[in-house]
Amino acid sequence: MATATLTIDLDAIAANWRALDRMTGAGVQTAAVVKADAYGLGVTRVARALAGAGARRFFVAAAEEGAAVRQALGPGPQIAVLSGHMSGDTEMIHDLDLTPMLNSLDQITRHLESLPGHPFGVQLDTGMNRLGVEMLEWQAVAPILVEAGPELLMSHLACADEPDHPLNEAQLRAFHEMTDGTGLPRSLAATGGILLGSRYHFDLTRPGVGLYGGRPYDAAIPVVTLSLPVIQTREVEPGESVGYGCAWVAERPSVIATVAAGYADGLPRTLSGKARLWDGDIPCPLVGRVSMDMITVDITDLPETPRELDIIGPNQGVDALADVAGTIGYELLTALGARYTRRYQERPA
Ligand SMILES: *Cc1c(COP(=O)(O)O)cnc(C)c1O
């Protein structure tokens, strides 16, 4: 096979959800964020695994993404849309029973006029300045809106992965100021917020990356293995170069393996000359440049040619590889390519 295999451990995702759920009090519900095709891992299988673990509320970025989740889960579970109620989405929100998190006075007006009585939440801006109703607007509309019965008042932390960042406390204070006394269910914490402790938990948490094994949830069970098949090997003499731009030149007689996956598959070109791939527990340096469909690896020190090499696996997790690439685990996960054969591991129910 000439395409790489992305193995996704659904049991690990379920276990991570349960573990994050246990980190909050009994009265705190744990939702699951499955936007961007469940962070690149395939929303149909991932959402079902999370529902199996006990998740009853799911968050997506856009109404279109909600369609796939509704199809996967059927009626019942709540599917919340973080971008709110955009013009043109009314029919979808109604037909698929999505719950928009309204972000502005425009969205609030649109929702209440086009779908009176249809469930909604409100996203408040407590300092991230990205999405949400701002303090002054909120003070103006809160009396009417609280009356209309939002399912959730939520906000999002900008620096939750830095526990000592002063914006965390500032956003917490602003969130209290905007929501205390409403008596409505509240949510402030994503993965990072859960780790900040119970003052950040309120009634509902919204973990995403932690479910998929990523930072800042360091105790997560790894979810992803990415194995790249060796297409060809060749012997290279000292002084010969490998790949585009002659970026790597052999200093000793070397064996080079060409493996199938490149930047078109979401492996950043910034990994060129820096990353390592693994044959079991033996690291092999990536040599030369990452090209569109291929990577070259120095396997001189291996006893024999492997059938495949892991670029994400037990010895090098998503965040470790992201560090080498100069990016974050979120970006690496959501860039995982369409060409990979996706294999799901799940013990039979
Ligand atoms: C993406 C997102 C989340 C999930 O964040 P993680 O850091 O992946 O846990 C939660 N809430 C909002 C508003 C988001 O945009």
Tab-separated table of C-alpha atoms and ligand atoms in Angstrom:
chain	number	residue	atom	x	y	z
A	1	MET	CA	0.000	0.000	0.000
A	2	ALA	CA	1.362	3.401	-0.927
A	3	THR	CA	-0.715	5.517	1.400
A	4	ALA	CA	0.092	6.077	5.029
A	5	THR	CA	-2.048	4.700	7.836
A	6	LEU	CA	-3.504	6.954	10.487
A	7	THR	CA	-4.606	4.847	13.431
A	8	ILE	CA	-7.097	6.469	15.776
A	9	ASP	CA	-7.704	4.889	19.154
A	10	LEU	CA	-11.367	5.538	19.916
A	11	ASP	CA	-11.087	3.855	23.305
A	12	ALA	CA	-8.364	6.337	24.227
A	13	ILE	CA	-10.640	9.224	23.207
A	14	ALA	CA	-13.425	7.779	25.350
A	15	ALA	CA	-11.027	7.278	28.269
A	16	ASN	CA	-9.735	10.853	27.958
A	17	TRP	CA	-13.306	12.158	28.004
A	18	ARG	CA	-14.087	10.139	31.132
A	19	ALA	CA	-10.907	11.295	32.840
A	20	LEU	CA	-11.635	14.961	32.078
A	21	ASP	CA	-15.213	14.393	33.240
A	22	ARG	CA	-13.898	13.041	36.554
A	23	MET	CA	-11.798	16.176	37.055
A	24	THR	CA	-14.926	18.237	37.605
A	25	GLY	CA	-17.589	17.989	40.272
A	26	ALA	CA	-20.657	15.764	40.102
A	27	GLY	CA	-22.888	18.677	39.119
A	28	VAL	CA	-20.666	19.725	36.238
A	29	GLN	CA	-21.520	18.346	32.818
A	30	THR	CA	-18.737	17.544	30.352
A	31	ALA	CA	-19.423	18.272	26.704
A	32	ALA	CA	-17.160	17.366	23.759
A	33	VAL	CA	-15.806	19.704	21.116
A	34	VAL	CA	-15.788	17.958	17.730
A	35	LYS	CA	-15.249	20.932	15.406
A	36	ALA	CA	-12.995	20.619	12.347
A	37	ASP	CA	-13.947	16.970	11.767
A	38	ALA	CA	-13.147	16.157	15.397
A	39	TYR	CA	-9.726	17.828	15.154
A	40	GLY	CA	-9.016	15.957	11.937
A	41	LEU	CA	-9.746	12.481	13.286
A	42	GLY	CA	-13.139	11.856	11.657
A	43	VAL	CA	-16.234	13.234	13.313
A	44	THR	CA	-18.619	10.348	12.637
A	45	ARG	CA	-16.628	7.702	14.467
A	46	VAL	CA	-15.302	10.088	17.110
A	47	ALA	CA	-18.710	11.541	17.996
A	48	ARG	CA	-20.184	8.050	18.333
A	49	ALA	CA	-17.326	6.947	20.582
A	50	LEU	CA	-17.809	10.023	22.762
A	51	ALA	CA	-21.558	9.455	22.944
A	52	GLY	CA	-20.785	5.888	23.978
A	53	ALA	CA	-18.574	7.218	26.772
A	54	GLY	CA	-21.441	9.374	28.018
A	55	ALA	CA	-21.150	12.745	26.267
A	56	ARG	CA	-24.543	14.322	25.644
A	57	ARG	CA	-23.532	17.760	24.372
A	58	PHE	CA	-21.305	18.433	21.392
A	59	PHE	CA	-19.804	21.643	20.050
A	60	VAL	CA	-18.990	22.401	16.421
A	61	ALA	CA	-17.699	25.595	14.805
A	62	ALA	CA	-20.252	25.924	12.005
A	63	ALA	CA	-23.789	24.728	11.318
A	64	GLU	CA	-22.535	22.682	8.346
A	65	GLU	CA	-20.367	20.669	10.735
A	66	GLY	CA	-23.401	20.090	12.911
A	67	ALA	CA	-25.058	18.212	10.062
A	68	ALA	CA	-22.420	15.477	10.154
A	69	VAL	CA	-22.687	15.187	13.930
A	70	ARG	CA	-26.471	14.960	13.830
A	71	GLN	CA	-26.222	12.279	11.159
A	72	ALA	CA	-23.741	10.336	13.278
A	73	LEU	CA	-25.692	10.586	16.530
A	74	GLY	CA	-29.338	10.844	15.519
A	75	PRO	CA	-31.848	12.843	17.518
A	76	GLY	CA	-31.236	13.545	21.213
A	77	PRO	CA	-27.753	14.843	21.924
A	78	GLN	CA	-27.417	18.603	21.875
A	79	ILE	CA	-25.237	20.024	19.114
A	80	ALA	CA	-24.095	23.578	19.810
A	81	VAL	CA	-22.752	25.861	17.073
A	82	LEU	CA	-19.972	28.196	18.237
A	83	SER	CA	-20.247	30.605	15.308
A	84	GLY	CA	-23.871	31.190	16.278
A	85	HIS	CA	-26.787	31.855	13.966
A	86	MET	CA	-25.383	33.077	10.658
A	87	SER	CA	-27.576	34.428	7.921
A	88	GLY	CA	-28.621	31.537	5.667
A	89	ASP	CA	-28.354	28.950	8.456
A	90	THR	CA	-31.892	29.207	9.808
A	91	GLU	CA	-33.279	26.198	7.977
A	92	MET	CA	-30.330	24.010	8.933
A	93	ILE	CA	-30.513	25.075	12.563
A	94	HIS	CA	-34.200	24.240	12.611
A	95	ASP	CA	-34.162	21.003	10.630
A	96	LEU	CA	-31.109	19.499	12.349
A	97	ASP	CA	-32.076	20.807	15.771
A	98	LEU	CA	-28.813	22.689	16.308
A	99	THR	CA	-28.308	25.053	19.224
A	100	PRO	CA	-26.548	28.241	18.104
A	101	MET	CA	-24.378	30.122	20.593
A	102	LEU	CA	-25.415	33.666	19.646
A	103	ASN	CA	-22.475	36.057	19.400
A	104	SER	CA	-23.885	39.497	18.635
A	105	LEU	CA	-27.007	41.626	18.807
A	106	ASP	CA	-27.524	40.898	15.087
A	107	GLN	CA	-27.481	37.176	15.709
A	108	ILE	CA	-29.769	37.514	18.709
A	109	THR	CA	-32.295	39.462	16.633
A	110	ARG	CA	-32.030	37.035	13.728
A	111	HIS	CA	-32.549	34.036	15.971
A	112	LEU	CA	-35.434	35.335	18.033
A	113	GLU	CA	-37.242	36.606	14.932
A	114	SER	CA	-36.678	33.635	12.631
A	115	LEU	CA	-36.911	30.775	15.132
A	116	PRO	CA	-38.847	31.932	18.194
A	117	GLY	CA	-38.828	29.234	20.853
A	118	HIS	CA	-35.875	27.383	19.303
A	119	PRO	CA	-33.085	26.602	21.813
A	120	PHE	CA	-30.029	28.869	21.857
A	121	GLY	CA	-27.118	29.911	24.017
A	122	VAL	CA	-25.204	33.155	24.254
A	123	GLN	CA	-21.463	33.555	23.928
A	124	LEU	CA	-20.039	36.448	25.907
A	125	ASP	CA	-16.769	38.210	25.282
A	126	THR	CA	-14.860	38.370	28.555
A	127	GLY	CA	-11.581	39.564	27.077
A	128	MET	CA	-10.492	37.372	24.193
A	129	ASN	CA	-11.941	39.836	21.677
A	130	ARG	CA	-12.738	37.207	19.105
A	131	LEU	CA	-16.372	36.161	19.422
A	132	GLY	CA	-19.228	37.037	21.677
A	133	VAL	CA	-21.468	39.763	23.015
A	134	GLU	CA	-19.516	42.490	24.795
A	135	MET	CA	-20.138	43.806	28.298
A	136	LEU	CA	-22.103	46.964	27.427
A	137	GLU	CA	-24.259	45.255	24.801
A	138	TRP	CA	-24.922	42.440	27.208
A	139	GLN	CA	-26.015	44.780	29.965
A	140	ALA	CA	-28.492	46.290	27.494
A	141	VAL	CA	-30.033	43.028	26.266
A	142	ALA	CA	-29.580	40.698	29.230
A	143	PRO	CA	-32.967	41.443	30.859
A	144	ILE	CA	-34.865	40.518	27.679
A	145	LEU	CA	-32.626	37.625	26.734
A	146	VAL	CA	-32.546	35.935	30.109
A	147	GLU	CA	-36.320	35.972	29.862
A	148	ALA	CA	-36.107	34.097	26.529
A	149	GLY	CA	-34.345	31.262	28.365
A	150	PRO	CA	-30.880	30.609	26.896
A	151	GLU	CA	-29.694	27.050	27.454
A	152	LEU	CA	-26.184	28.281	28.209
A	153	LEU	CA	-24.140	31.399	28.825
A	154	MET	CA	-20.588	30.748	27.738
A	155	SER	CA	-17.268	32.450	27.223
A	156	HIS	CA	-13.806	31.327	26.153
A	157	LEU	CA	-10.415	31.793	27.813
A	158	ALA	CA	-7.566	33.182	25.725
A	159	CYS	CA	-4.646	31.989	27.877
A	160	ALA	CA	-5.910	28.942	29.760
A	161	ASP	CA	-2.818	26.961	28.771
A	162	GLU	CA	-0.747	29.435	30.826
A	163	PRO	CA	-2.056	28.956	34.378
A	164	ASP	CA	-0.298	32.058	35.724
A	165	HIS	CA	-1.445	34.409	33.011
A	166	PRO	CA	-3.340	37.335	34.583
A	167	LEU	CA	-5.976	37.299	31.835
A	168	ASN	CA	-7.402	34.053	33.280
A	169	GLU	CA	-8.454	35.718	36.521
A	170	ALA	CA	-9.592	38.826	34.655
A	171	GLN	CA	-11.828	36.782	32.348
A	172	LEU	CA	-13.177	34.820	35.317
A	173	ARG	CA	-14.114	38.074	37.051
A	174	ALA	CA	-15.739	39.468	33.914
A	175	PHE	CA	-17.697	36.247	33.413
A	176	HIS	CA	-19.017	36.429	36.979
A	177	GLU	CA	-19.912	40.054	36.506
A	178	MET	CA	-21.855	39.295	33.342
A	179	THR	CA	-23.628	36.140	34.511
A	180	ASP	CA	-24.017	36.134	38.313
A	181	GLY	CA	-27.635	36.238	39.357
A	182	THR	CA	-29.014	35.067	36.016
A	183	GLY	CA	-29.621	31.565	37.353
A	184	LEU	CA	-28.711	30.198	33.916
A	185	PRO	CA	-26.272	27.335	33.157
A	186	ARG	CA	-22.763	28.637	32.477
A	187	SER	CA	-19.599	27.415	30.742
A	188	LEU	CA	-16.123	28.953	30.675
A	189	ALA	CA	-13.620	26.100	30.491
A	190	ALA	CA	-12.168	24.221	27.524
A	191	THR	CA	-9.349	21.717	28.155
A	192	GLY	CA	-7.045	24.339	29.655
A	193	GLY	CA	-9.808	25.783	31.824
A	194	ILE	CA	-10.593	22.367	33.315
A	195	LEU	CA	-6.962	22.156	34.453
A	196	LEU	CA	-7.182	25.614	36.070
A	197	GLY	CA	-9.440	24.188	38.765
A	198	SER	CA	-12.989	24.199	39.985
A	199	ARG	CA	-13.494	27.977	40.015
A	200	TYR	CA	-13.409	27.773	36.233
A	201	HIS	CA	-15.773	24.824	35.819
A	202	PHE	CA	-19.256	26.344	36.357
A	203	ASP	CA	-21.994	24.022	35.002
A	204	LEU	CA	-20.478	22.698	31.803
A	205	THR	CA	-16.963	22.189	30.411
A	206	ARG	CA	-16.044	22.007	26.727
A	207	PRO	CA	-12.848	20.002	26.217
A	208	GLY	CA	-11.517	19.502	22.708
A	209	VAL	CA	-7.800	18.920	22.316
A	210	GLY	CA	-7.471	16.998	25.588
A	211	LEU	CA	-9.839	14.343	24.231
A	212	TYR	CA	-7.483	13.837	21.317
A	213	GLY	CA	-4.375	13.456	23.429
A	214	GLY	CA	-3.011	16.983	23.143
A	215	ARG	CA	-1.453	19.621	25.344
A	216	PRO	CA	-2.178	21.157	27.804
A	217	TYR	CA	-3.727	17.900	29.103
A	218	ASP	CA	-0.406	16.148	29.728
A	219	ALA	CA	-2.032	13.119	31.354
A	220	ALA	CA	-3.994	12.318	28.192
A	221	ILE	CA	-3.752	8.856	26.695
A	222	PRO	CA	-2.212	9.166	23.213
A	223	VAL	CA	-4.800	8.738	20.462
A	224	VAL	CA	-3.004	8.922	17.134
A	225	THR	CA	-0.391	6.803	15.383
A	226	LEU	CA	0.775	7.797	11.916
A	227	SER	CA	2.766	5.163	10.027
A	228	LEU	CA	4.332	5.962	6.662
A	229	PRO	CA	5.084	3.086	4.268
A	230	VAL	CA	8.572	2.738	2.821
A	231	ILE	CA	8.194	2.934	-0.956
A	232	GLN	CA	11.828	2.514	-1.923
A	233	THR	CA	15.311	2.415	-0.453
A	234	ARG	CA	18.638	3.326	-2.020
A	235	GLU	CA	22.303	3.444	-1.118
A	236	VAL	CA	23.945	6.838	-1.251
A	237	GLU	CA	27.692	7.473	-1.382
A	238	PRO	CA	29.450	10.150	0.656
A	239	GLY	CA	29.107	13.477	-1.153
A	240	GLU	CA	25.812	12.567	-2.853
A	241	SER	CA	22.773	14.672	-2.022
A	242	VAL	CA	19.168	13.708	-1.362
A	243	GLY	CA	16.021	15.514	-2.457
A	244	TYR	CA	15.123	19.036	-3.519
A	245	GLY	CA	17.744	21.710	-3.232
A	246	CYS	CA	20.474	19.183	-2.279
A	247	ALA	CA	19.566	20.127	1.283
A	248	TRP	CA	21.220	17.000	2.714
A	249	VAL	CA	24.538	15.513	1.655
A	250	ALA	CA	25.716	12.081	2.818
A	251	GLU	CA	28.839	12.063	4.965
A	252	ARG	CA	29.090	8.279	5.044
A	253	PRO	CA	27.745	5.456	2.918
A	254	SER	CA	24.040	5.700	3.754
A	255	VAL	CA	20.791	3.886	3.211
A	256	ILE	CA	17.921	6.225	2.468
A	257	ALA	CA	14.273	5.191	2.684
A	258	THR	CA	11.650	7.161	0.788
A	259	VAL	CA	8.325	7.104	2.654
A	260	ALA	CA	4.872	8.088	1.425
A	261	ALA	CA	3.523	11.317	2.952
A	262	GLY	CA	4.538	14.914	2.600
A	263	TYR	CA	3.347	18.418	3.124
A	264	ALA	CA	0.217	17.706	1.052
A	265	ASP	CA	-0.678	15.265	3.831
A	266	GLY	CA	-0.261	17.839	6.554
A	267	LEU	CA	3.361	17.158	7.486
A	268	PRO	CA	4.803	20.672	7.546
A	269	ARG	CA	7.777	21.506	5.363
A	270	THR	CA	9.352	23.036	8.471
A	271	LEU	CA	10.097	19.440	9.564
A	272	SER	CA	12.753	19.322	6.825
A	273	GLY	CA	16.093	18.143	8.171
A	274	LYS	CA	14.816	18.193	11.756
A	275	ALA	CA	12.275	15.488	12.528
A	276	ARG	CA	12.826	11.859	13.373
A	277	LEU	CA	10.803	8.853	12.309
A	278	TRP	CA	10.736	5.673	14.316
A	279	ASP	CA	11.148	1.982	13.571
A	280	GLY	CA	9.686	0.695	16.804
A	281	ASP	CA	11.954	2.279	19.391
A	282	ILE	CA	14.781	3.201	17.025
A	283	PRO	CA	14.845	6.813	15.817
A	284	CYS	CA	15.841	7.557	12.221
A	285	PRO	CA	16.564	11.120	11.104
A	286	LEU	CA	14.484	12.742	8.391
A	287	VAL	CA	17.017	13.964	5.845
A	288	GLY	CA	16.617	16.678	3.242
A	289	ARG	CA	13.369	18.465	2.536
A	290	VAL	CA	9.847	17.319	3.078
A	291	SER	CA	8.327	17.259	-0.393
A	292	MET	CA	4.670	17.217	-1.420
A	293	ASP	CA	4.129	13.458	-1.275
A	294	MET	CA	7.338	12.068	0.160
A	295	ILE	CA	9.884	12.219	2.929
A	296	THR	CA	13.398	10.765	2.912
A	297	VAL	CA	14.805	9.072	5.998
A	298	ASP	CA	18.284	7.880	6.923
A	299	ILE	CA	17.867	4.207	7.909
A	300	THR	CA	21.564	3.306	7.696
A	301	ASP	CA	21.658	2.185	11.329
A	302	LEU	CA	18.647	-0.127	11.127
A	303	PRO	CA	19.389	-3.858	10.958
A	304	GLU	CA	16.885	-4.277	8.121
A	305	THR	CA	14.521	-2.242	5.997
A	306	PRO	CA	11.201	-1.727	7.793
A	307	ARG	CA	7.873	-1.832	5.942
A	308	GLU	CA	6.903	1.459	7.524
A	309	LEU	CA	8.166	4.177	9.840
A	310	ASP	CA	6.121	6.012	12.464
A	311	ILE	CA	6.151	9.801	12.488
A	312	ILE	CA	3.519	10.019	15.241
A	313	GLY	CA	3.459	7.220	17.804
A	314	PRO	CA	4.538	6.142	21.268
A	315	ASN	CA	8.016	7.693	20.951
A	316	GLN	CA	6.916	10.955	19.384
A	317	GLY	CA	3.468	12.277	20.157
A	318	VAL	CA	1.527	14.933	18.307
A	319	ASP	CA	2.893	17.758	20.457
A	320	ALA	CA	6.486	16.543	20.225
A	321	LEU	CA	6.250	16.564	16.442
A	322	ALA	CA	4.497	19.930	16.513
A	323	ASP	CA	7.390	21.326	18.573
A	324	VAL	CA	9.861	20.204	15.921
A	325	ALA	CA	7.720	21.814	13.217
A	326	GLY	CA	7.399	25.040	15.175
A	327	THR	CA	3.641	24.755	15.529
A	328	ILE	CA	1.078	23.366	18.001
A	329	GLY	CA	-0.634	20.000	18.283
A	330	TYR	CA	-3.984	21.527	17.300
A	331	GLU	CA	-2.614	22.634	13.947
A	332	LEU	CA	-0.887	19.347	13.229
A	333	LEU	CA	-4.010	17.319	14.059
A	334	THR	CA	-6.409	19.428	12.038
A	335	ALA	CA	-4.039	19.349	9.035
A	336	LEU	CA	-3.922	15.528	8.916
A	337	GLY	CA	-4.334	14.639	5.279
A	338	ALA	CA	-7.248	13.185	3.346
A	339	ARG	CA	-4.995	10.573	1.724
A	340	TYR	CA	-4.297	8.630	4.882
A	341	THR	CA	-6.080	5.353	5.361
A	342	ARG	CA	-7.892	5.951	8.640
A	343	ARG	CA	-8.010	2.906	10.893
A	344	TYR	CA	-10.157	3.065	14.017
A	345	GLN	CA	-9.344	0.974	17.070
A	346	GLU	CA	-12.233	0.187	19.348
A	347	ARG	CA	-12.876	-2.781	21.521
A	348	PRO	CA	-16.174	-4.418	20.624
A	349	ALA	CA	-19.070	-2.931	22.599
B	1	LIG	C1	-12.086	25.100	20.241
B	1	LIG	C2	-12.885	25.554	21.364
B	1	LIG	C3	-13.002	24.764	22.524
B	1	LIG	C4	-12.139	23.538	22.759
B	1	LIG	O1	-10.861	23.978	23.109
B	1	LIG	P1	-9.675	22.986	23.480
B	1	LIG	O2	-8.552	23.885	23.829
B	1	LIG	O3	-9.398	22.206	22.237
B	1	LIG	O4	-10.121	22.143	24.593
B	1	LIG	C5	-13.899	25.169	23.499
B	1	LIG	N1	-14.609	26.308	23.365
B	1	LIG	C6	-14.488	27.114	22.285
B	1	LIG	C7	-15.282	28.360	22.212
B	1	LIG	C8	-13.619	26.779	21.258
B	1	LIG	O5	-13.488	27.580	20.204
